Amino acid sequence: MILLYNTLTQLRYGADEMNDPASSRKRLYDILVTQQGYFTTVQAHTAGYDSALCAYHVHRGDWQREARGIYRLTDYPPTDRPDLVLWSLWSRDRSGRPQGTYSHATALSVYNLSDVNPSKLHMMVSPTFRRRGLHPGILIIHRGLLIESDVEQMEGYSVTRPLRSLRDLADCRMLSDELLLEAAVQAVHRGLVDPTELMSTPEWAPVISLTAQLRRTLKKS
């Protein structure tokens, strides 16, 4: 009877959590607290939760299944921009490492530069990025190469730094000149971008009218 009880308990709670539930919960919490309450199936397994236990916690309402292989702790406090964490985790590779970095207009919204509020999320991925199935409709995927100095790590996701974001937007002309100029001026005033460096970048320099406007605006201020 004792053996049967232990077997059933192990099936319900998973071997690791049954033997040391506090350690499993702590390991999982240490992961999800850096990701605004989100975690993946692989991360749950690493913490000590097997597949049966994951299904159990979803059924009981402890966890919410947000996307394929992605969960969020139901009682986790509200956070800023949880959507950015969710879709960052969606971009993970087979090892579980996110491959996407938020960019373009989405990056400006993260830094609160100008009045840009895109309805979709702009994400930069490498040219070799691949995911099975259709991409989520909320995402606009850009392919390009980023270096370490282009990227800033936030709480559970990464975003292109202001200089790279402005360069990308000047290159693709996604925004009006007015919004792009507004974002550039705000970035300079807040010390996020060096104006000389911005105006000398290959993407920004050809925009002669915008460069001249930026110089005039900065002189007035």
mmCIF file of C-alpha atoms in Angstrom:
data_model
loop_
_atom_site.group_PDB
_atom_site.id
_atom_site.type_symbol
_atom_site.label_atom_id
_atom_site.label_comp_id
_atom_site.label_asym_id
_atom_site.label_seq_id
_atom_site.Cartn_x
_atom_site.Cartn_y
_atom_site.Cartn_z
ATOM 1 C CA MET A 1 0.000 0.000 0.000
ATOM 2 C CA ILE A 2 2.811 2.406 0.855
ATOM 3 C CA LEU A 3 4.493 1.682 -2.481
ATOM 4 C CA LEU A 4 1.221 2.272 -4.352
ATOM 5 C CA TYR A 5 0.650 5.547 -2.472
ATOM 6 C CA ASN A 6 4.143 6.785 -3.301
ATOM 7 C CA THR A 7 3.719 5.852 -6.960
ATOM 8 C CA LEU A 8 0.390 7.694 -7.264
ATOM 9 C CA THR A 9 1.769 10.717 -5.448
ATOM 10 C CA GLN A 10 4.787 10.786 -7.710
ATOM 11 C CA LEU A 11 2.537 10.697 -10.775
ATOM 12 C CA ARG A 12 0.515 13.596 -9.405
ATOM 13 C CA TYR A 13 3.280 15.834 -8.147
ATOM 14 C CA GLY A 14 6.377 14.706 -10.026
ATOM 15 C CA ALA A 15 9.392 13.043 -8.470
ATOM 16 C CA ASP A 16 11.340 16.200 -7.733
ATOM 17 C CA GLU A 17 8.465 18.160 -6.216
ATOM 18 C CA MET A 18 7.337 15.185 -4.103
ATOM 19 C CA ASN A 19 10.841 14.770 -2.695
ATOM 20 C CA ASP A 20 11.513 18.477 -2.227
ATOM 21 C CA PRO A 21 8.518 20.620 -3.219
ATOM 22 C CA ALA A 22 9.927 23.780 -1.656
ATOM 23 C CA SER A 23 13.094 23.562 -3.733
ATOM 24 C CA SER A 24 11.141 23.007 -6.958
ATOM 25 C CA ARG A 25 8.880 25.972 -6.257
ATOM 26 C CA LYS A 26 11.873 28.163 -5.435
ATOM 27 C CA ARG A 27 13.728 27.137 -8.585
ATOM 28 C CA LEU A 28 10.688 27.937 -10.707
ATOM 29 C CA TYR A 29 10.080 31.238 -8.928
ATOM 30 C CA ASP A 30 13.705 32.268 -9.417
ATOM 31 C CA ILE A 31 13.111 31.839 -13.149
ATOM 32 C CA LEU A 32 9.703 33.453 -13.514
ATOM 33 C CA VAL A 33 10.489 36.473 -11.338
ATOM 34 C CA THR A 34 12.978 37.597 -14.015
ATOM 35 C CA GLN A 35 10.331 37.155 -16.739
ATOM 36 C CA GLN A 36 7.346 39.018 -15.272
ATOM 37 C CA GLY A 37 5.722 35.781 -14.135
ATOM 38 C CA TYR A 38 6.223 33.820 -17.365
ATOM 39 C CA PHE A 39 8.092 30.570 -17.871
ATOM 40 C CA THR A 40 8.369 27.836 -20.471
ATOM 41 C CA THR A 41 7.739 24.109 -20.307
ATOM 42 C CA VAL A 42 11.482 23.496 -20.515
ATOM 43 C CA GLN A 43 12.107 25.879 -17.628
ATOM 44 C CA ALA A 44 9.425 24.140 -15.560
ATOM 45 C CA HIS A 45 11.032 20.767 -16.275
ATOM 46 C CA THR A 46 14.410 22.173 -15.255
ATOM 47 C CA ALA A 47 12.907 23.372 -11.980
ATOM 48 C CA GLY A 48 11.580 19.878 -11.230
ATOM 49 C CA TYR A 49 8.059 19.801 -12.699
ATOM 50 C CA ASP A 50 7.368 16.942 -15.103
ATOM 51 C CA SER A 51 4.724 17.054 -17.852
ATOM 52 C CA ALA A 52 2.007 15.503 -15.693
ATOM 53 C CA LEU A 53 2.605 18.042 -12.967
ATOM 54 C CA CYS A 54 2.535 20.929 -15.428
ATOM 55 C CA ALA A 55 -0.865 19.760 -16.672
ATOM 56 C CA TYR A 56 -2.051 19.395 -13.076
ATOM 57 C CA HIS A 57 -1.166 22.985 -12.158
ATOM 58 C CA VAL A 58 -2.867 24.305 -15.303
ATOM 59 C CA HIS A 59 -6.004 22.283 -14.548
ATOM 60 C CA ARG A 60 -6.030 23.512 -10.945
ATOM 61 C CA GLY A 61 -5.676 27.109 -12.089
ATOM 62 C CA ASP A 62 -2.274 27.774 -10.553
ATOM 63 C CA TRP A 63 -0.769 28.421 -13.981
ATOM 64 C CA GLN A 64 -2.239 30.008 -17.094
ATOM 65 C CA ARG A 65 -1.237 28.602 -20.468
ATOM 66 C CA GLU A 66 -0.502 31.719 -22.533
ATOM 67 C CA ALA A 67 0.884 30.131 -25.699
ATOM 68 C CA ARG A 68 2.326 26.836 -26.839
ATOM 69 C CA GLY A 69 4.855 25.821 -24.202
ATOM 70 C CA ILE A 70 4.533 29.125 -22.303
ATOM 71 C CA TYR A 71 2.837 29.619 -18.931
ATOM 72 C CA ARG A 72 2.294 32.407 -16.438
ATOM 73 C CA LEU A 73 1.758 32.161 -12.710
ATOM 74 C CA THR A 74 -1.922 33.001 -12.191
ATOM 75 C CA ASP A 75 -1.438 35.064 -9.042
ATOM 76 C CA TYR A 76 1.625 36.959 -10.258
ATOM 77 C CA PRO A 77 1.216 40.713 -9.665
ATOM 78 C CA PRO A 78 0.512 43.000 -12.638
ATOM 79 C CA THR A 79 3.654 44.124 -14.467
ATOM 80 C CA ASP A 80 4.713 46.577 -17.148
ATOM 81 C CA ARG A 81 4.521 45.238 -20.707
ATOM 82 C CA PRO A 82 4.005 41.513 -20.045
ATOM 83 C CA ASP A 83 3.190 41.124 -23.750
ATOM 84 C CA LEU A 84 6.825 41.816 -24.578
ATOM 85 C CA VAL A 85 7.953 38.945 -22.369
ATOM 86 C CA LEU A 86 5.399 36.550 -23.852
ATOM 87 C CA TRP A 87 6.429 37.041 -27.462
ATOM 88 C CA SER A 88 10.101 37.175 -26.572
ATOM 89 C CA LEU A 89 9.708 33.663 -25.163
ATOM 90 C CA TRP A 90 7.840 32.661 -28.319
ATOM 91 C CA SER A 91 10.998 33.483 -30.305
ATOM 92 C CA ARG A 92 13.137 31.031 -28.327
ATOM 93 C CA ASP A 93 15.346 28.500 -30.090
ATOM 94 C CA ARG A 94 15.594 24.800 -29.287
ATOM 95 C CA SER A 95 17.804 25.524 -26.301
ATOM 96 C CA GLY A 96 15.147 27.863 -24.904
ATOM 97 C CA ARG A 97 17.002 31.109 -25.577
ATOM 98 C CA PRO A 98 14.901 33.985 -26.998
ATOM 99 C CA GLN A 99 16.063 35.020 -30.463
ATOM 100 C CA GLY A 100 13.968 38.149 -30.978
ATOM 101 C CA THR A 101 14.798 41.709 -29.948
ATOM 102 C CA TYR A 102 12.124 44.409 -30.023
ATOM 103 C CA SER A 103 13.004 47.178 -32.444
ATOM 104 C CA HIS A 104 11.804 50.053 -34.610
ATOM 105 C CA ALA A 105 8.618 51.743 -33.336
ATOM 106 C CA THR A 106 8.185 49.218 -30.521
ATOM 107 C CA ALA A 107 11.607 50.169 -29.174
ATOM 108 C CA LEU A 108 10.613 53.843 -29.175
ATOM 109 C CA SER A 109 7.482 52.992 -27.189
ATOM 110 C CA VAL A 110 9.581 51.117 -24.608
ATOM 111 C CA TYR A 111 11.751 54.215 -24.112
ATOM 112 C CA ASN A 112 8.727 56.544 -24.242
ATOM 113 C CA LEU A 113 10.205 58.473 -27.152
ATOM 114 C CA SER A 114 7.683 60.577 -29.116
ATOM 115 C CA ASP A 115 4.006 59.666 -29.297
ATOM 116 C CA VAL A 116 4.592 56.431 -31.181
ATOM 117 C CA ASN A 117 2.179 53.719 -30.079
ATOM 118 C CA PRO A 118 2.271 50.930 -32.677
ATOM 119 C CA SER A 119 -0.637 48.506 -32.798
ATOM 120 C CA LYS A 120 1.755 45.649 -33.551
ATOM 121 C CA LEU A 121 5.086 44.605 -32.088
ATOM 122 C CA HIS A 122 8.212 45.050 -34.170
ATOM 123 C CA MET A 123 10.816 42.360 -33.547
ATOM 124 C CA MET A 124 14.292 42.008 -35.028
ATOM 125 C CA VAL A 125 15.576 38.482 -35.636
ATOM 126 C CA SER A 126 18.625 37.115 -37.401
ATOM 127 C CA PRO A 127 18.415 36.289 -41.131
ATOM 128 C CA THR A 128 18.510 32.575 -40.257
ATOM 129 C CA PHE A 129 15.636 32.707 -37.740
ATOM 130 C CA ARG A 130 13.050 29.979 -38.279
ATOM 131 C CA ARG A 131 9.878 28.986 -36.436
ATOM 132 C CA ARG A 132 7.408 26.291 -37.434
ATOM 133 C CA GLY A 133 3.923 27.402 -38.329
ATOM 134 C CA LEU A 134 2.575 30.883 -38.891
ATOM 135 C CA HIS A 135 4.009 33.840 -37.038
ATOM 136 C CA PRO A 136 1.611 35.477 -34.546
ATOM 137 C CA GLY A 137 -0.360 38.293 -36.131
ATOM 138 C CA ILE A 138 0.730 40.696 -33.403
ATOM 139 C CA LEU A 139 4.352 40.535 -34.608
ATOM 140 C CA ILE A 140 6.051 42.314 -37.489
ATOM 141 C CA ILE A 141 9.320 40.487 -38.095
ATOM 142 C CA HIS A 142 12.419 42.344 -39.310
ATOM 143 C CA ARG A 143 15.538 40.423 -40.251
ATOM 144 C CA GLY A 144 18.949 41.860 -39.567
ATOM 145 C CA LEU A 145 22.138 41.548 -37.577
ATOM 146 C CA LEU A 146 22.601 43.126 -34.163
ATOM 147 C CA ILE A 147 25.794 43.530 -32.183
ATOM 148 C CA GLU A 148 25.946 43.550 -28.406
ATOM 149 C CA SER A 149 26.114 47.348 -28.178
ATOM 150 C CA ASP A 150 22.843 47.598 -30.167
ATOM 151 C CA VAL A 151 20.847 45.725 -27.540
ATOM 152 C CA GLU A 152 19.602 46.540 -24.043
ATOM 153 C CA GLN A 153 18.300 43.866 -21.700
ATOM 154 C CA MET A 154 15.038 44.699 -19.956
ATOM 155 C CA GLU A 155 12.896 42.679 -17.530
ATOM 156 C CA GLY A 156 12.337 39.470 -19.467
ATOM 157 C CA TYR A 157 13.028 40.764 -22.978
ATOM 158 C CA SER A 158 15.570 42.692 -25.033
ATOM 159 C CA VAL A 159 15.178 45.862 -27.084
ATOM 160 C CA THR A 160 17.362 47.778 -29.502
ATOM 161 C CA ARG A 161 19.002 50.827 -27.939
ATOM 162 C CA PRO A 162 17.735 54.281 -28.975
ATOM 163 C CA LEU A 163 20.557 54.960 -31.456
ATOM 164 C CA ARG A 164 19.999 51.687 -33.303
ATOM 165 C CA SER A 165 16.221 52.162 -33.173
ATOM 166 C CA LEU A 166 16.429 55.632 -34.729
ATOM 167 C CA ARG A 167 18.845 54.364 -37.374
ATOM 168 C CA ASP A 168 16.472 51.548 -38.327
ATOM 169 C CA LEU A 169 13.498 53.893 -38.514
ATOM 170 C CA ALA A 170 15.393 56.419 -40.631
ATOM 171 C CA ASP A 171 16.405 53.616 -42.964
ATOM 172 C CA CYS A 172 12.930 52.153 -43.503
ATOM 173 C CA ARG A 173 11.031 55.480 -43.280
ATOM 174 C CA MET A 174 8.294 53.789 -41.305
ATOM 175 C CA LEU A 175 7.463 56.971 -39.368
ATOM 176 C CA SER A 176 6.710 60.474 -40.528
ATOM 177 C CA ASP A 177 9.596 62.941 -40.380
ATOM 178 C CA GLU A 178 7.783 64.784 -37.595
ATOM 179 C CA LEU A 179 7.577 61.748 -35.315
ATOM 180 C CA LEU A 180 11.111 60.654 -36.091
ATOM 181 C CA LEU A 181 12.455 64.144 -35.373
ATOM 182 C CA GLU A 182 10.472 64.310 -32.138
ATOM 183 C CA ALA A 183 11.897 60.972 -31.007
ATOM 184 C CA ALA A 184 15.442 62.030 -31.893
ATOM 185 C CA VAL A 185 15.198 65.331 -30.014
ATOM 186 C CA GLN A 186 13.780 63.641 -26.926
ATOM 187 C CA ALA A 187 16.495 60.981 -27.030
ATOM 188 C CA VAL A 188 19.201 63.653 -27.216
ATOM 189 C CA HIS A 189 17.697 65.746 -24.412
ATOM 190 C CA ARG A 190 17.467 62.708 -22.152
ATOM 191 C CA GLY A 191 21.060 61.748 -22.824
ATOM 192 C CA LEU A 192 20.139 58.532 -24.607
ATOM 193 C CA VAL A 193 21.775 59.458 -27.900
ATOM 194 C CA ASP A 194 24.751 61.574 -28.939
ATOM 195 C CA PRO A 195 23.474 63.916 -31.685
ATOM 196 C CA THR A 196 26.746 63.947 -33.618
ATOM 197 C CA GLU A 197 26.852 60.165 -33.648
ATOM 198 C CA LEU A 198 23.231 59.961 -34.765
ATOM 199 C CA MET A 199 23.571 62.425 -37.641
ATOM 200 C CA SER A 200 26.750 60.761 -38.880
ATOM 201 C CA THR A 201 25.294 57.252 -39.097
ATOM 202 C CA PRO A 202 24.893 55.848 -42.630
ATOM 203 C CA GLU A 203 21.114 55.499 -42.267
ATOM 204 C CA TRP A 204 20.482 58.997 -40.908
ATOM 205 C CA ALA A 205 22.913 61.071 -42.967
ATOM 206 C CA PRO A 206 21.045 60.704 -46.299
ATOM 207 C CA VAL A 207 17.911 62.196 -44.729
ATOM 208 C CA ILE A 208 19.251 65.694 -45.372
ATOM 209 C CA SER A 209 16.098 67.624 -44.518
ATOM 210 C CA LEU A 210 15.635 65.725 -41.276
ATOM 211 C CA THR A 211 19.278 66.192 -40.309
ATOM 212 C CA ALA A 212 18.994 69.934 -40.871
ATOM 213 C CA GLN A 213 15.794 70.113 -38.832
ATOM 214 C CA LEU A 214 17.440 68.214 -35.990
ATOM 215 C CA ARG A 215 20.367 70.646 -35.945
ATOM 216 C CA ARG A 216 18.043 73.661 -35.887
ATOM 217 C CA THR A 217 15.849 72.180 -33.169
ATOM 218 C CA LEU A 218 18.816 71.347 -30.952
ATOM 219 C CA LYS A 219 20.250 74.863 -31.370
ATOM 220 C CA LYS A 220 16.964 76.412 -30.256
ATOM 221 C CA SER A 221 16.840 74.209 -27.184
#
